[in-house]
Short mmCIF file of C-alpha atoms in Angstrom, two decimals:
data_model
loop_
_atom_site.label_atom_id
_atom_site.label_comp_id
_atom_site.label_asym_id
_atom_site.label_seq_id
_atom_site.Cartn_x
_atom_site.Cartn_y
_atom_site.Cartn_z
CA MET A 224 107.06 110.77 101.87
CA ALA A 225 105.70 114.53 101.63
CA ALA A 226 105.64 116.70 104.20
CA LEU A 227 102.43 117.94 106.26
CA GLN A 228 101.60 121.31 106.97
CA MET A 229 102.16 123.11 110.80
CA SER A 230 105.81 121.60 111.02
CA ARG A 231 107.61 123.11 114.25
CA GLU A 232 111.52 123.15 114.89
CA TRP A 233 112.33 120.21 116.88
CA ILE A 234 113.67 121.20 119.56
CA GLY A 235 112.69 117.79 121.74
CA ILE A 236 115.81 115.73 119.96
CA GLN A 237 117.86 118.36 122.32
CA GLN A 238 116.64 116.53 125.31
CA PHE A 239 118.22 113.64 124.17
CA PRO A 240 121.57 112.40 125.58
CA PRO A 241 124.50 113.24 123.06
CA ALA A 242 125.17 109.64 122.30
CA THR A 243 121.57 109.75 121.49
CA GLN A 244 121.79 112.60 119.59
CA SER A 245 124.49 111.75 117.60
CA LYS A 246 123.19 108.48 116.66
CA LEU A 247 119.69 110.20 115.65
CA LEU A 248 121.30 112.74 113.04
CA GLU A 249 123.81 110.05 112.12
CA ILE A 250 120.39 107.55 111.04
CA LEU A 251 118.73 110.43 109.71
CA GLY A 252 121.50 111.51 107.76
CA LYS A 253 120.51 109.05 105.60
CA PHE A 254 117.18 110.26 104.28
CA LYS A 255 119.91 113.31 103.25
CA GLU A 256 122.05 111.49 101.38
CA GLU A 257 118.76 109.23 99.15
CA ASP A 258 117.07 113.39 98.59
CA VAL A 259 114.48 112.45 100.99
CA SER A 260 112.92 115.51 103.04
CA SER A 261 110.25 114.41 104.91
CA LEU A 262 108.70 111.21 106.50
CA THR A 263 105.25 110.46 107.40
CA VAL A 264 104.32 107.66 110.64
CA LEU A 265 101.20 106.61 111.88
CA VAL A 266 100.31 105.22 114.73
CA MET A 267 97.86 102.63 115.72
CA GLY A 268 96.52 99.85 118.11
CA LYS A 269 94.33 99.34 120.63
CA GLY A 270 93.51 101.85 123.56
CA GLY A 271 96.04 101.47 126.21
CA VAL A 272 98.84 99.72 124.59
CA GLY A 273 101.24 103.19 124.80
CA LYS A 274 100.83 104.68 121.39
CA SER A 275 100.84 108.26 122.67
CA SER A 276 103.38 107.72 124.92
CA THR A 277 105.52 106.10 122.86
CA VAL A 278 105.00 109.42 120.21
CA ASN A 279 106.27 111.21 123.40
CA SER A 280 109.42 109.05 123.95
CA VAL A 281 110.70 109.21 120.22
CA ILE A 282 110.28 113.25 119.76
CA GLY A 283 111.51 114.12 123.17
CA GLU A 284 108.50 116.16 124.27
CA LYS A 285 104.79 115.46 125.20
CA ALA A 286 103.82 116.60 122.33
CA ALA A 287 100.98 114.14 122.47
CA ALA A 288 98.27 114.01 124.71
CA VAL A 289 98.28 110.99 127.14
CA SER A 290 95.94 109.77 130.47
CA THR A 291 95.89 107.30 132.22
CA PHE A 292 92.35 107.77 133.29
CA GLN A 293 90.15 108.89 130.90
CA SER A 294 89.52 107.25 127.59
CA GLU A 295 90.85 108.45 124.60
CA GLY A 296 89.29 111.42 121.92
CA LEU A 297 88.41 109.97 118.79
CA ARG A 298 90.51 112.07 116.99
CA PRO A 299 93.66 111.92 115.30
CA SER A 300 96.48 114.51 116.49
CA LEU A 301 99.71 115.22 114.32
CA VAL A 302 103.00 115.77 115.43
CA SER A 303 105.78 117.54 113.04
CA ARG A 304 108.93 118.70 113.56
CA SER A 305 111.72 119.05 111.33
CA ARG A 306 115.72 119.61 111.33
CA SER A 307 118.13 120.63 109.19
CA GLY A 308 115.99 120.68 105.99
CA PHE A 309 114.29 117.12 106.98
CA THR A 310 110.30 116.49 108.71
CA LEU A 311 109.65 114.64 110.68
CA SER A 312 105.68 113.29 110.99
CA ILE A 313 104.10 111.58 113.36
CA ILE A 314 100.18 110.83 113.69
CA ASP A 315 98.92 109.57 116.98
CA THR A 316 95.58 107.69 116.76
CA PRO A 317 92.81 106.35 119.04
CA GLY A 318 92.06 103.17 120.20
CA LEU A 319 90.16 101.04 118.00
CA ILE A 320 88.07 98.95 120.15
CA GLU A 321 85.28 100.66 122.48
CA GLY A 322 82.95 98.18 123.88
CA GLY A 323 84.41 94.94 122.85
CA TYR A 324 84.27 96.37 118.92
CA VAL A 325 85.95 97.58 116.12
CA ASN A 326 84.44 101.43 116.68
CA ASP A 327 83.59 102.50 113.31
CA GLN A 328 83.23 106.19 113.58
CA ALA A 329 86.95 106.22 115.10
CA VAL A 330 87.99 104.35 112.00
CA ASN A 331 86.60 107.08 109.38
CA LEU A 332 87.43 110.37 111.13
CA ILE A 333 91.64 108.58 111.35
CA LYS A 334 90.79 107.70 107.66
CA GLY A 335 89.32 111.56 107.04
CA PHE A 336 92.18 112.57 108.96
CA LEU A 337 94.72 110.84 106.17
CA LEU A 338 93.25 112.62 103.55
CA ASN A 339 95.46 113.03 100.70
CA LYS A 340 98.13 112.33 102.74
CA THR A 341 101.30 109.69 102.41
CA ILE A 342 102.18 106.70 105.11
CA ASP A 343 105.47 105.73 104.76
CA VAL A 344 105.53 103.62 107.92
CA LEU A 345 103.36 102.50 110.15
CA LEU A 346 103.28 101.33 114.20
CA TYR A 347 101.34 98.97 115.02
CA VAL A 348 101.72 99.04 118.91
CA ASP A 349 100.53 96.44 121.45
CA ARG A 350 101.71 95.33 124.98
CA LEU A 351 104.78 93.27 125.76
CA ASP A 352 103.42 91.80 129.07
CA VAL A 353 100.49 90.37 127.89
CA TYR A 354 99.88 86.59 127.70
CA ARG A 355 97.92 85.97 124.53
CA VAL A 356 95.99 87.40 121.73
CA ASP A 357 92.41 87.33 121.27
CA ASP A 358 89.36 88.86 119.43
CA LEU A 359 89.74 92.39 119.77
CA ASP A 360 93.53 91.93 117.98
CA LYS A 361 91.69 90.30 115.47
CA GLN A 362 89.60 92.71 114.99
CA VAL A 363 91.81 95.68 115.22
CA VAL A 364 94.40 93.72 112.05
CA THR A 365 91.17 93.72 109.74
CA ALA A 366 90.05 97.03 110.60
CA ILE A 367 93.50 98.22 109.63
CA THR A 368 93.76 96.27 106.79
CA ASP A 369 89.89 96.83 105.21
CA ALA A 370 91.01 100.55 105.25
CA PHE A 371 94.11 100.75 103.72
CA GLY A 372 95.08 97.63 101.92
CA LYS A 373 97.07 94.63 102.97
CA GLU A 374 99.74 96.46 101.68
CA ILE A 375 100.27 98.29 104.40
CA TRP A 376 102.01 96.00 106.07
CA LYS A 377 104.40 95.63 104.05
CA LYS A 378 105.12 99.23 105.67
CA SER A 379 105.08 98.17 108.80
CA ALA A 380 106.43 97.06 112.68
CA LEU A 381 105.35 95.31 115.30
CA VAL A 382 106.01 97.78 118.19
CA LEU A 383 105.63 96.12 121.63
CA SER A 384 105.65 98.73 124.72
CA HIS A 385 106.49 97.85 128.62
CA ALA A 386 109.54 95.95 127.53
CA GLN A 387 111.17 96.07 130.81
CA PHE A 388 109.41 93.20 131.82
CA SER A 389 109.62 90.38 133.74
CA PRO A 390 108.05 86.95 132.50
CA PRO A 391 106.78 84.94 135.27
CA ASP A 392 108.01 82.21 136.96
CA GLY A 393 111.44 82.97 136.00
CA LEU A 394 110.33 82.11 131.71
CA ASN A 395 113.84 83.39 129.45
CA TYR A 396 113.20 86.99 128.46
CA ASP A 397 114.08 86.23 125.09
CA LEU A 398 112.28 83.17 124.82
CA PHE A 399 108.52 85.43 126.09
CA VAL A 400 109.46 88.02 124.05
CA SER A 401 109.87 85.66 120.83
CA ARG A 402 106.90 83.97 121.62
CA ARG A 403 104.66 86.93 122.12
CA SER A 404 106.30 88.07 118.75
CA ASP A 405 105.26 85.21 117.18
CA ALA A 406 101.93 84.65 118.20
CA LEU A 407 100.81 88.58 116.88
CA LEU A 408 102.90 88.69 113.70
CA LYS A 409 100.90 84.85 113.56
CA LEU A 410 97.60 86.43 113.80
CA ILE A 411 98.88 89.77 111.64
CA ARG A 412 99.08 87.57 108.56
CA ALA A 413 96.24 86.11 108.52
CA SER A 414 93.98 88.34 109.90
CA ALA A 415 94.93 90.82 107.23
CA GLN A 416 95.60 87.49 104.48
CA LEU A 417 98.83 87.65 104.28
CA LYS A 418 100.43 84.97 101.90
CA LYS A 419 103.83 84.29 101.56
CA GLN A 420 104.95 85.82 98.50
CA ASP A 421 103.21 88.65 99.79
CA MET A 422 105.83 89.13 102.54
CA GLN A 423 108.79 87.56 101.30
CA ASP A 424 111.00 91.06 100.72
CA SER A 425 109.63 92.78 103.91
CA SER A 426 109.03 90.54 106.53
CA ILE A 427 107.35 92.73 109.85
CA PRO A 428 109.73 93.87 111.93
CA VAL A 429 110.14 94.09 115.63
CA ILE A 430 110.81 96.92 118.07
CA LEU A 431 110.62 96.78 121.53
CA VAL A 432 110.02 100.68 123.67
CA GLU A 433 109.62 101.45 127.56
CA ASN A 434 107.95 105.30 127.93
CA SER A 435 108.39 105.30 131.81
CA GLY A 436 110.20 106.73 134.03
CA ARG A 437 111.73 104.03 135.59
CA CYS A 438 113.57 102.55 132.44
CA HIS A 439 116.54 101.15 132.78
CA LYS A 440 119.94 103.43 131.26
CA ASN A 441 123.43 102.59 130.02
CA GLU A 442 126.43 104.85 131.42
CA SER A 443 125.77 106.98 128.55
CA ASP A 444 122.19 108.26 130.44
CA GLU A 445 120.74 106.15 127.02
CA LYS A 446 117.22 104.39 128.31
CA ILE A 447 118.03 100.73 127.05
CA LEU A 448 116.08 97.03 127.22
CA PRO A 449 117.11 94.23 129.01
CA ASP A 450 119.32 93.26 126.84
CA GLY A 451 121.34 96.50 126.86
CA THR A 452 119.99 97.90 123.27
CA SER A 453 119.30 101.54 123.38
CA TRP A 454 115.97 101.07 122.30
CA ILE A 455 115.54 105.12 121.28
CA PRO A 456 117.94 105.27 118.14
CA ASN A 457 116.92 101.29 117.26
CA LEU A 458 113.07 102.52 116.57
CA TYR A 459 114.81 105.08 114.44
CA LYS A 460 116.81 102.76 112.86
CA THR A 461 114.27 101.01 112.07
CA ILE A 462 111.58 103.37 110.69
CA THR A 463 114.53 104.02 108.03
CA GLU A 464 114.89 100.76 106.81
CA ILE A 465 111.09 100.28 106.49
CA SER A 466 110.68 103.80 104.33
CA PHE A 467 113.45 102.15 102.48
CA ASN A 468 112.09 98.46 101.96
CA GLY A 469 111.67 98.66 98.19
CA ASN A 470 108.13 99.15 98.75
CA LYS A 471 105.22 101.69 97.73
CA SER A 472 103.63 104.23 100.76
CA ILE A 473 100.06 104.07 100.75
CA HIS A 474 98.74 107.91 99.31
CA VAL A 475 95.18 107.78 101.25
CA ASP A 476 93.18 108.88 98.42
CA LYS A 477 89.42 109.30 98.26
CA LYS A 478 88.91 106.51 96.76
CA LEU A 479 90.58 105.01 99.35
CA VAL A 480 89.04 106.89 101.98
CA GLU A 481 85.50 106.48 100.20
CA GLY A 482 85.54 102.43 99.23
CA PRO A 483 84.94 101.86 95.93
CA ASN A 484 82.08 103.49 94.21
CA PRO A 485 78.98 100.68 94.02
CA ASN A 486 77.96 102.35 91.14
CA GLU A 487 80.66 101.82 89.34
CA ARG A 488 81.03 98.20 89.98
CA GLY A 489 77.51 97.81 88.28
CA LYS A 490 78.24 99.71 86.02
CA ARG A 491 81.12 97.28 85.18
CA LEU A 492 79.13 93.85 85.30
CA ILE A 493 76.62 94.72 83.38
CA PRO A 494 78.31 93.23 80.19
CA LEU A 495 78.82 90.29 81.88
CA ILE A 496 75.20 89.79 83.41
CA PHE A 497 73.62 89.91 79.58
CA ALA A 498 77.06 87.80 78.89
CA PHE A 499 75.82 85.63 81.60
CA GLN A 500 72.11 85.73 79.98
CA TYR A 501 73.16 84.71 76.22
CA LEU A 502 74.75 81.64 77.05
CA LEU A 503 72.93 80.49 79.25
CA VAL A 504 68.73 81.38 78.86
CA MET A 505 68.80 82.89 75.33
CA LYS A 506 71.17 80.74 73.34
CA PRO A 507 69.87 77.59 74.40
CA LEU A 508 66.21 78.92 73.95
CA VAL A 509 67.53 79.81 70.37
CA ARG A 510 68.88 76.34 70.12
CA ALA A 511 65.63 75.03 71.49
CA ILE A 512 63.32 76.62 69.34
CA LYS A 513 65.11 75.56 66.10
CA SER A 514 65.06 71.71 67.18
CA ASP A 515 60.81 72.30 67.84
CA VAL A 516 60.89 73.15 64.50
CA SER A 517 62.78 71.49 62.52
CA ARG A 518 60.74 68.58 63.71
CA GLU A 519 57.77 70.02 63.20
CA SER A 520 55.35 67.69 60.46
CA LYS A 521 54.62 69.56 57.33
CA PRO A 522 50.91 70.84 57.49
CA ALA A 523 48.45 69.32 54.96
CA TRP A 524 48.28 71.18 51.88
CA GLU A 525 51.75 71.63 51.82
CA MET A 526 52.36 67.59 51.02
CA ARG A 527 49.75 67.88 48.74
CA ASP A 528 50.32 70.62 46.52
CA SER A 529 54.20 68.53 46.42
CA GLY A 530 52.22 65.13 45.48
CA SER A 531 50.34 67.49 41.94
CA ALA A 532 54.13 69.02 41.36
CA THR A 533 55.72 65.29 41.40
CA ARG A 534 52.37 64.09 39.07
CA ARG A 535 52.42 66.80 37.03
CA SER A 536 56.19 66.09 36.14
#
């Protein structure tokens, strides 16, 4: 949980209602109790799902650029805020899909941006008000897994935006949320090739968020979900639980950014190639030669000399 540079005083927390401020300070107090001075959160997903809006909501400032009608830029952005000796850093990233496929340039830019940084929590963002998962979802999850390893999902949460949503045909809200969440979690586990034993102690939690100004509020002026949950403190609570879930944070080093060195991999294979050649080629060949020699009849001169020696004796 190393601190990042360019941190500013977290004034946005003062924009929250007093009830929310109190909850956040209590939640963040756990980091102080554990002698942790910083937290880095990576936000990823497709374009247009509410990544930047969610960053702004949880910071309490318009820190990340949001544009409804323009495509997202390729470069990630860092929002870093400090409060009472604690630094929260959130890395907002561009959508990974362009033209129906994963944009490799965007993935490489994100990896390069994260070089020498440590990811404590991954927020994988998608929309609640979508009715199915498809190949694009699979491509994005696979790209994240290939970039950072499947271990990153042990430090992740599924964030569903547009949570103030009325399901069609009178479908029960909780049932719709459950079905949508289960479909995405199943896809994540399959695309990231996560086995049951991989996630035994760290199932991926689901966080609902509503970033619009029309979000309902409770009597304390806090933004709430349809079930009455104050979602901003709930998001921070879940992030805190993930950061202390016992799994290692993901340090992005040069090896992770550049991938395995093919030359080094080739060097490691040389002994195996020699062993393969000996077992499957050389050893049978030597055995065949010895067999041929043993079956070969003795030459006439050797037999004649052998017979003369016998008569002399």
